[in-house]
JSON list of C-alpha atoms in Angstrom, two decimals:
[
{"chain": "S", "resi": 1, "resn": "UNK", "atom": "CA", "xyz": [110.89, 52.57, 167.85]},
{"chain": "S", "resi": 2, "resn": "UNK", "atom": "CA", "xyz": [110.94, 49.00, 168.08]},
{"chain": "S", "resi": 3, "resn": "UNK", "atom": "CA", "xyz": [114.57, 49.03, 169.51]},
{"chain": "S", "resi": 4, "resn": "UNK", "atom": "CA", "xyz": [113.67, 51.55, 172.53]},
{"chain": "S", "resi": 5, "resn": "UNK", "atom": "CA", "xyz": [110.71, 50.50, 173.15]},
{"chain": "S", "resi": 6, "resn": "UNK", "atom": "CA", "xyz": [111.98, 47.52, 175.78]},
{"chain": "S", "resi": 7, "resn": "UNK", "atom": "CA", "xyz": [113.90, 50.27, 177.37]},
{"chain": "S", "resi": 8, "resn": "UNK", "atom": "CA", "xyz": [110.69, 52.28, 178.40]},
{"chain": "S", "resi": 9, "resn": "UNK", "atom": "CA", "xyz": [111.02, 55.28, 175.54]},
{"chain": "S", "resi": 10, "resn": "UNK", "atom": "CA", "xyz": [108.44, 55.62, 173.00]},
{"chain": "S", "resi": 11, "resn": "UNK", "atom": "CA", "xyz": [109.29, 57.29, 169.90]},
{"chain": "S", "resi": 12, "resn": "UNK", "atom": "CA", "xyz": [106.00, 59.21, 167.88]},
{"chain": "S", "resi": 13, "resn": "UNK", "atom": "CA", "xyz": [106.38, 60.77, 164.44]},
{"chain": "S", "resi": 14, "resn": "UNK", "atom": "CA", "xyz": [104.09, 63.39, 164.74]},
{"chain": "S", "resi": 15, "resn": "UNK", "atom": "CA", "xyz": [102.64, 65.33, 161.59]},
{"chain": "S", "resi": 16, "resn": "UNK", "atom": "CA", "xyz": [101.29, 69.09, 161.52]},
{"chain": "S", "resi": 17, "resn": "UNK", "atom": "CA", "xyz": [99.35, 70.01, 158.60]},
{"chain": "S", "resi": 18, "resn": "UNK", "atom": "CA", "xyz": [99.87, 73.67, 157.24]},
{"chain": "S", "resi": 19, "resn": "UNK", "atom": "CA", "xyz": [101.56, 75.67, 159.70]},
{"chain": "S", "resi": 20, "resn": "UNK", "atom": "CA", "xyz": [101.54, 79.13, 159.78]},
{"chain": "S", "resi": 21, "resn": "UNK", "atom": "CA", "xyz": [105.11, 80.34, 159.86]},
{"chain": "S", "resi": 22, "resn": "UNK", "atom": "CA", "xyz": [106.76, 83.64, 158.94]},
{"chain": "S", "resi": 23, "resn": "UNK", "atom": "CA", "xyz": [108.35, 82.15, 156.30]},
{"chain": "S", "resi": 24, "resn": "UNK", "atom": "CA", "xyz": [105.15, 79.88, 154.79]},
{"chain": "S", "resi": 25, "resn": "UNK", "atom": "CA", "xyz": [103.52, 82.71, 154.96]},
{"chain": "S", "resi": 26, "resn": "UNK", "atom": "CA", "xyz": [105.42, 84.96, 152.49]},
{"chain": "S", "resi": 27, "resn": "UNK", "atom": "CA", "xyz": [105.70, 81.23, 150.09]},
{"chain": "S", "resi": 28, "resn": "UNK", "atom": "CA", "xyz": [102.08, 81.04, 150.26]},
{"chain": "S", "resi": 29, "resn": "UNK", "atom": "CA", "xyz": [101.41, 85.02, 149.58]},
{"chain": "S", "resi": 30, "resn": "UNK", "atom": "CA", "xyz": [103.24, 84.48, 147.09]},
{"chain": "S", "resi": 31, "resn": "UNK", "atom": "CA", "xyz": [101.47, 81.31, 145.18]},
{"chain": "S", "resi": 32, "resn": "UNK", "atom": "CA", "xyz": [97.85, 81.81, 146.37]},
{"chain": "S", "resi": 33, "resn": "UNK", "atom": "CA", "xyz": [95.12, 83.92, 147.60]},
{"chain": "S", "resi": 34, "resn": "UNK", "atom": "CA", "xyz": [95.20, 84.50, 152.40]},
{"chain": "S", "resi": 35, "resn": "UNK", "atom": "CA", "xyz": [92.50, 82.03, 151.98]},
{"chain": "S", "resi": 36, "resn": "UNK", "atom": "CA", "xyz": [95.20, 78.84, 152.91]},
{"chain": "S", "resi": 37, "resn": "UNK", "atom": "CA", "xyz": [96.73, 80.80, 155.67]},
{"chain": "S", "resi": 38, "resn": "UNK", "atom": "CA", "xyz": [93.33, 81.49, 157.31]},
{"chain": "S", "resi": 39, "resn": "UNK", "atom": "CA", "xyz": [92.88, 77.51, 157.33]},
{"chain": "S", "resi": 40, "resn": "UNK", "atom": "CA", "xyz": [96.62, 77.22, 158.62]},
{"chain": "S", "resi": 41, "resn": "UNK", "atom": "CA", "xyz": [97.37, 75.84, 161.93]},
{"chain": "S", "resi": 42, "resn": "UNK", "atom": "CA", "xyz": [99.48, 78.13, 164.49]},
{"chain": "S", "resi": 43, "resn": "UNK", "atom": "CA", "xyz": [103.34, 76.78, 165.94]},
{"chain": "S", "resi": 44, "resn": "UNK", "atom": "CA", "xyz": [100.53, 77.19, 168.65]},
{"chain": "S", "resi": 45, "resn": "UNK", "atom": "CA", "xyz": [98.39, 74.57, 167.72]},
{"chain": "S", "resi": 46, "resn": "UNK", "atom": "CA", "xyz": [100.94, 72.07, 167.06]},
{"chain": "S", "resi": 47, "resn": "UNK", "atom": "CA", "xyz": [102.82, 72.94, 170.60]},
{"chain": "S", "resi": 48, "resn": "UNK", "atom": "CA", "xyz": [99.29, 71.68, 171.91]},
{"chain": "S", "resi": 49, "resn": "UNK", "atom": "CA", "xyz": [99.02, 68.64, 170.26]},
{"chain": "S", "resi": 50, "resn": "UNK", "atom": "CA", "xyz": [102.67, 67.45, 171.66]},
{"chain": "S", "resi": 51, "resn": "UNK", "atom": "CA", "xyz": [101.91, 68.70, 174.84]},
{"chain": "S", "resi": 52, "resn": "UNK", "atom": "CA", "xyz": [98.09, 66.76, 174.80]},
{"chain": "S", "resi": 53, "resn": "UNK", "atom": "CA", "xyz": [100.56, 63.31, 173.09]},
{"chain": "S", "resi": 54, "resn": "UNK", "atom": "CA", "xyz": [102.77, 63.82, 175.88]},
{"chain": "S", "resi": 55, "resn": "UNK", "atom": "CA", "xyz": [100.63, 63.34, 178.59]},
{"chain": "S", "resi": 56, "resn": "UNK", "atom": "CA", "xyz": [98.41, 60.54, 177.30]},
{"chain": "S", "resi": 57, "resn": "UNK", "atom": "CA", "xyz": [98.29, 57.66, 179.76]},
{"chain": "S", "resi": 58, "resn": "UNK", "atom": "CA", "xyz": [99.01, 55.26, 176.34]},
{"chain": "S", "resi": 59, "resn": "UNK", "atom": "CA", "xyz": [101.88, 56.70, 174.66]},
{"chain": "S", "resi": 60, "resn": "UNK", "atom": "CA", "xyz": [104.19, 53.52, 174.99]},
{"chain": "S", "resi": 61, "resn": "UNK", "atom": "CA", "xyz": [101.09, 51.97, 173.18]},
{"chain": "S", "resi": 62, "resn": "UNK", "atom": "CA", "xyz": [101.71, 54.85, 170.41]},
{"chain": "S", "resi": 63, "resn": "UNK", "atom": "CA", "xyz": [105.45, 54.02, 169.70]},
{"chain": "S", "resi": 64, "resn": "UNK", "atom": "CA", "xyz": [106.04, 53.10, 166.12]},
{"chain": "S", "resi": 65, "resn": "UNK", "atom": "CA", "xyz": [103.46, 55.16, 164.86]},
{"chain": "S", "resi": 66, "resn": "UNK", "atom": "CA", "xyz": [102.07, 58.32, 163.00]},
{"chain": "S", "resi": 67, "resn": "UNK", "atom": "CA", "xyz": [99.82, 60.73, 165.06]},
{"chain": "S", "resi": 68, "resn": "UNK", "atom": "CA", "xyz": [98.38, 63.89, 163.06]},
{"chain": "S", "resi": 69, "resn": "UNK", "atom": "CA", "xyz": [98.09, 66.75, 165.31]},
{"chain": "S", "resi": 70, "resn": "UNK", "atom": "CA", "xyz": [94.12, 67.46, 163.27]},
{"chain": "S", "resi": 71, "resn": "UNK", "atom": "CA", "xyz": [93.91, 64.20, 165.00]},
{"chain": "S", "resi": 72, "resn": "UNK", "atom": "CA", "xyz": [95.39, 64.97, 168.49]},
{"chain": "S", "resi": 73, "resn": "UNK", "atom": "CA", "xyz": [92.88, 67.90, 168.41]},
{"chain": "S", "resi": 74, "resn": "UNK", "atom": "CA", "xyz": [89.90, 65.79, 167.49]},
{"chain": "S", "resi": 75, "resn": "UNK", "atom": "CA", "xyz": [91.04, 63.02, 170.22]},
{"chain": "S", "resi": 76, "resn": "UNK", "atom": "CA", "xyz": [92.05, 65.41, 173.00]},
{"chain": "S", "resi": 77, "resn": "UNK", "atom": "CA", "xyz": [89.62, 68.17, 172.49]},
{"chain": "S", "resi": 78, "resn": "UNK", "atom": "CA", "xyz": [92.24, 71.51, 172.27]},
{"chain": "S", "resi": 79, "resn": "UNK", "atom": "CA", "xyz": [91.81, 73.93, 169.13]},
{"chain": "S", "resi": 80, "resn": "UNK", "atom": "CA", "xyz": [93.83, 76.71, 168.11]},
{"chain": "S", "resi": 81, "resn": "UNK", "atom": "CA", "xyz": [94.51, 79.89, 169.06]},
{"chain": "S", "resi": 82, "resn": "UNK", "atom": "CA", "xyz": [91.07, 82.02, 169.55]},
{"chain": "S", "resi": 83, "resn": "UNK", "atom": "CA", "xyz": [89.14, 78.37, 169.78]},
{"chain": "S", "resi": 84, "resn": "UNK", "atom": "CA", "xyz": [89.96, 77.41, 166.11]},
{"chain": "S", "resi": 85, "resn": "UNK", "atom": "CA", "xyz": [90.20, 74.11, 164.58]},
{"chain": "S", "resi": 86, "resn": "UNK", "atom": "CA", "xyz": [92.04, 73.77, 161.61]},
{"chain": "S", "resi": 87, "resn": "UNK", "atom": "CA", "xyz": [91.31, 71.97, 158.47]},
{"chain": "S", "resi": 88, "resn": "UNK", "atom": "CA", "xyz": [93.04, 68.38, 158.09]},
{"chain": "S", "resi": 89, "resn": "UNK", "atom": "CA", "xyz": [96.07, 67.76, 155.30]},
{"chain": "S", "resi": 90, "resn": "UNK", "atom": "CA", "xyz": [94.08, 64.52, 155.09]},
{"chain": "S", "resi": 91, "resn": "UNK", "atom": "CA", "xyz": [90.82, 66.39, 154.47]},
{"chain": "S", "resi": 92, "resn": "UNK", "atom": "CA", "xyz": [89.36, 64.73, 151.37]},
{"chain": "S", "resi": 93, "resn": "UNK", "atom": "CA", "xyz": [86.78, 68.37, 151.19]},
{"chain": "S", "resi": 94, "resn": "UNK", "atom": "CA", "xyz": [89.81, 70.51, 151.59]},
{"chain": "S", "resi": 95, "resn": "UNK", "atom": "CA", "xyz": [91.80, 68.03, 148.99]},
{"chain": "S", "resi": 96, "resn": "UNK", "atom": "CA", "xyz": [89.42, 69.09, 146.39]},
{"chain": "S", "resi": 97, "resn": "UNK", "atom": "CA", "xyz": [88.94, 72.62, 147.06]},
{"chain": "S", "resi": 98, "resn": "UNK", "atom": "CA", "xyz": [93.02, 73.06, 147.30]},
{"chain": "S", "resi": 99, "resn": "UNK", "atom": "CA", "xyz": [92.61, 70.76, 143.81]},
{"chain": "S", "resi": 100, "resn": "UNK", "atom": "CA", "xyz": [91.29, 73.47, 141.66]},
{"chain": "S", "resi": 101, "resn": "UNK", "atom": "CA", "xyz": [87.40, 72.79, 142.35]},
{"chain": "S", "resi": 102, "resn": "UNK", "atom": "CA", "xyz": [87.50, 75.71, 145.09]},
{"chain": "S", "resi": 103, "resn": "UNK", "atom": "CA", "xyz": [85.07, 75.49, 147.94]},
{"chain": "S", "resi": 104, "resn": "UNK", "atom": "CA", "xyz": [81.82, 76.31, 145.76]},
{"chain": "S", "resi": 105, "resn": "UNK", "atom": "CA", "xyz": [82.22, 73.19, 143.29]},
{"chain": "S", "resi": 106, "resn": "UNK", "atom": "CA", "xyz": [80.33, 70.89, 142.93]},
{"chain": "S", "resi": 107, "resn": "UNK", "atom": "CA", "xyz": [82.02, 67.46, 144.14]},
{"chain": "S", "resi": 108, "resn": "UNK", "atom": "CA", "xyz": [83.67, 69.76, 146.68]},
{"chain": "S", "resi": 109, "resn": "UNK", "atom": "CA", "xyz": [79.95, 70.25, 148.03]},
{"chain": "S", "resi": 110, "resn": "UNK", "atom": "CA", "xyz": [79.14, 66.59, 147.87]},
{"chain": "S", "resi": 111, "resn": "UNK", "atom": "CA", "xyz": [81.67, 65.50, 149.84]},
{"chain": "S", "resi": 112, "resn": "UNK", "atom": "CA", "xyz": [81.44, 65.70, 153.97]},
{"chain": "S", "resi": 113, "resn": "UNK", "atom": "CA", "xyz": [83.35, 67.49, 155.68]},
{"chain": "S", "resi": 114, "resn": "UNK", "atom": "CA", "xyz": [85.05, 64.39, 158.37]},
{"chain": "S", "resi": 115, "resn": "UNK", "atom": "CA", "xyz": [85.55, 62.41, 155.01]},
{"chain": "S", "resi": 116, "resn": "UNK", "atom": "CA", "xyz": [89.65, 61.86, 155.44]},
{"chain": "S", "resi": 117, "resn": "UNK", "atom": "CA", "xyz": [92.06, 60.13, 152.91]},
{"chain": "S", "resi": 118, "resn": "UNK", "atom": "CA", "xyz": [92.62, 57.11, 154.29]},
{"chain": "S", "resi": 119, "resn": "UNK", "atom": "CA", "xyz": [96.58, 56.65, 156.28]},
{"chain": "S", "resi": 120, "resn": "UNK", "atom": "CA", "xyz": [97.46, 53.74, 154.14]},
{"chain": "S", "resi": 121, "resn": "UNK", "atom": "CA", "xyz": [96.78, 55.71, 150.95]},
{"chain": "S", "resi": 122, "resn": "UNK", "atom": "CA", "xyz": [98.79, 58.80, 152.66]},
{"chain": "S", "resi": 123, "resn": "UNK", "atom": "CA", "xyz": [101.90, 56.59, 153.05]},
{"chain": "S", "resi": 124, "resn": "UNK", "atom": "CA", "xyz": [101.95, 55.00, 149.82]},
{"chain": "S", "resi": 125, "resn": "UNK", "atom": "CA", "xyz": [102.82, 58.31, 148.55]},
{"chain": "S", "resi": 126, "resn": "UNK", "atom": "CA", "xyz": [105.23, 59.72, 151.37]},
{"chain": "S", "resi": 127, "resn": "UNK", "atom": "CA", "xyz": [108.09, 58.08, 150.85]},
{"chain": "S", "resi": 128, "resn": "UNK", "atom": "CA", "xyz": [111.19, 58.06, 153.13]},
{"chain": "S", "resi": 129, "resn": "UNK", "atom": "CA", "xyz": [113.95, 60.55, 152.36]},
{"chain": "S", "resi": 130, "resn": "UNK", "atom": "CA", "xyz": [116.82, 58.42, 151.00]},
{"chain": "S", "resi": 131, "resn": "UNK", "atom": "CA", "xyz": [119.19, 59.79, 153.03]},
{"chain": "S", "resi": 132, "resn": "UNK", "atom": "CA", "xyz": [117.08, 58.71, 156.45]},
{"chain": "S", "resi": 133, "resn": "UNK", "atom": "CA", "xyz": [116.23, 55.63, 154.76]},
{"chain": "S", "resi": 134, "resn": "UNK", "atom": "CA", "xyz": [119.25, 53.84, 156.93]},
{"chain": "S", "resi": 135, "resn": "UNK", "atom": "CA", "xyz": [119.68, 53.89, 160.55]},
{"chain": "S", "resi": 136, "resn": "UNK", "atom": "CA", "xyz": [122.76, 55.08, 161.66]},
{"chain": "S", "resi": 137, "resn": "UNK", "atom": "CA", "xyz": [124.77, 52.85, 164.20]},
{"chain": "S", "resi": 138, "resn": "UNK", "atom": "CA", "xyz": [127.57, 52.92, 166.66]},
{"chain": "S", "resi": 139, "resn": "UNK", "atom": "CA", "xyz": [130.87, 51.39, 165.44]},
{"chain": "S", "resi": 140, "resn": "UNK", "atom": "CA", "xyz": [133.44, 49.49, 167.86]},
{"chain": "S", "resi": 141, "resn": "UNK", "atom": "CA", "xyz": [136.63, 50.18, 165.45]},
{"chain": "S", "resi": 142, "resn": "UNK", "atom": "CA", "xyz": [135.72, 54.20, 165.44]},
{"chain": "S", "resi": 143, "resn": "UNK", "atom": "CA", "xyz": [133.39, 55.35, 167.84]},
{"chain": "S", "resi": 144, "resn": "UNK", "atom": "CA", "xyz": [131.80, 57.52, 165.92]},
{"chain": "S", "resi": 145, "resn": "UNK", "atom": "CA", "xyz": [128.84, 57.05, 163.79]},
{"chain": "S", "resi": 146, "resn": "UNK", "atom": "CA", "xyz": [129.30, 55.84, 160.76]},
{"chain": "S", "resi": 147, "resn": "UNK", "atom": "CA", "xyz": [125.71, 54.67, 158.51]},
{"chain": "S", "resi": 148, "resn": "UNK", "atom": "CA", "xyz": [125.68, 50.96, 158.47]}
]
């Protein structure tokens, strides 16, 4: 990001949550109840929030960063298909029910429902994939690309 950014192009990572695909649907059928597909966001949904990123008059301030599309939706004001709005990965309410405590337990009840983990805490846990951990780079000997 840093190195395009002088050259005008702004480079967003952006993060879906759940999305319901063909084939997360038959993983999830197969682990636990329809329940987490009904909460699932749509290709649709996601297609949105790109779209909505993509026109924002402040993307070249965005470059460099993480945008969540729960929080493209919440900025931009587009839902889902039929005018749903899907729950966030970053819920700390859906954290706990998806933790065991189901939707009827008690600290899942306590907690309100905007309450979201906190991006610092996310990332401390994400790490990088090692193997797009290094940049890869031009060489003048081959001109291919070689990692550095």
């Amino acid at each position: 990001a840093r190195e395009l950014a002088p050259k005008g192009v702004s480079v967003v990572s952006v993060w879906p949550g759940l999305v319901k695909t063909e084939k997360m649907s038959r993983a999830i059928g197969k682990l636990t109840s329809a329940s987490a597909l009904e909460q699932a966001e749509s290709p649709v949904f996601v297609g949105r929030g790109v779209a909505a990123l993509a026109s924002a008059g402040n993307l070249m301030d965005r470059t460099g960063t993480i945008q969540s599309v729960d929080d493209l939706a919440a900025e931009f004001k587009f839902t889902d298909e039929e005018g749903k709005i899907p729950f966030s990965l970053r819920s700390m309410k859906a954290l706990a029910a998806a933790g065991g405590g189901g939707k009827s337990s008690f600290v899942t009840r306590l907690l309100p429902a905007g309450l979201k983990m906190p991006w610092w805490l996310l990332k401390f846990f994400v790490k990088p994939m090692p193997r797009f951990s290094r940049p890869f780079v031009e060489t003048s000997t081959s001109g291919g690309l070689e990692k550095e």
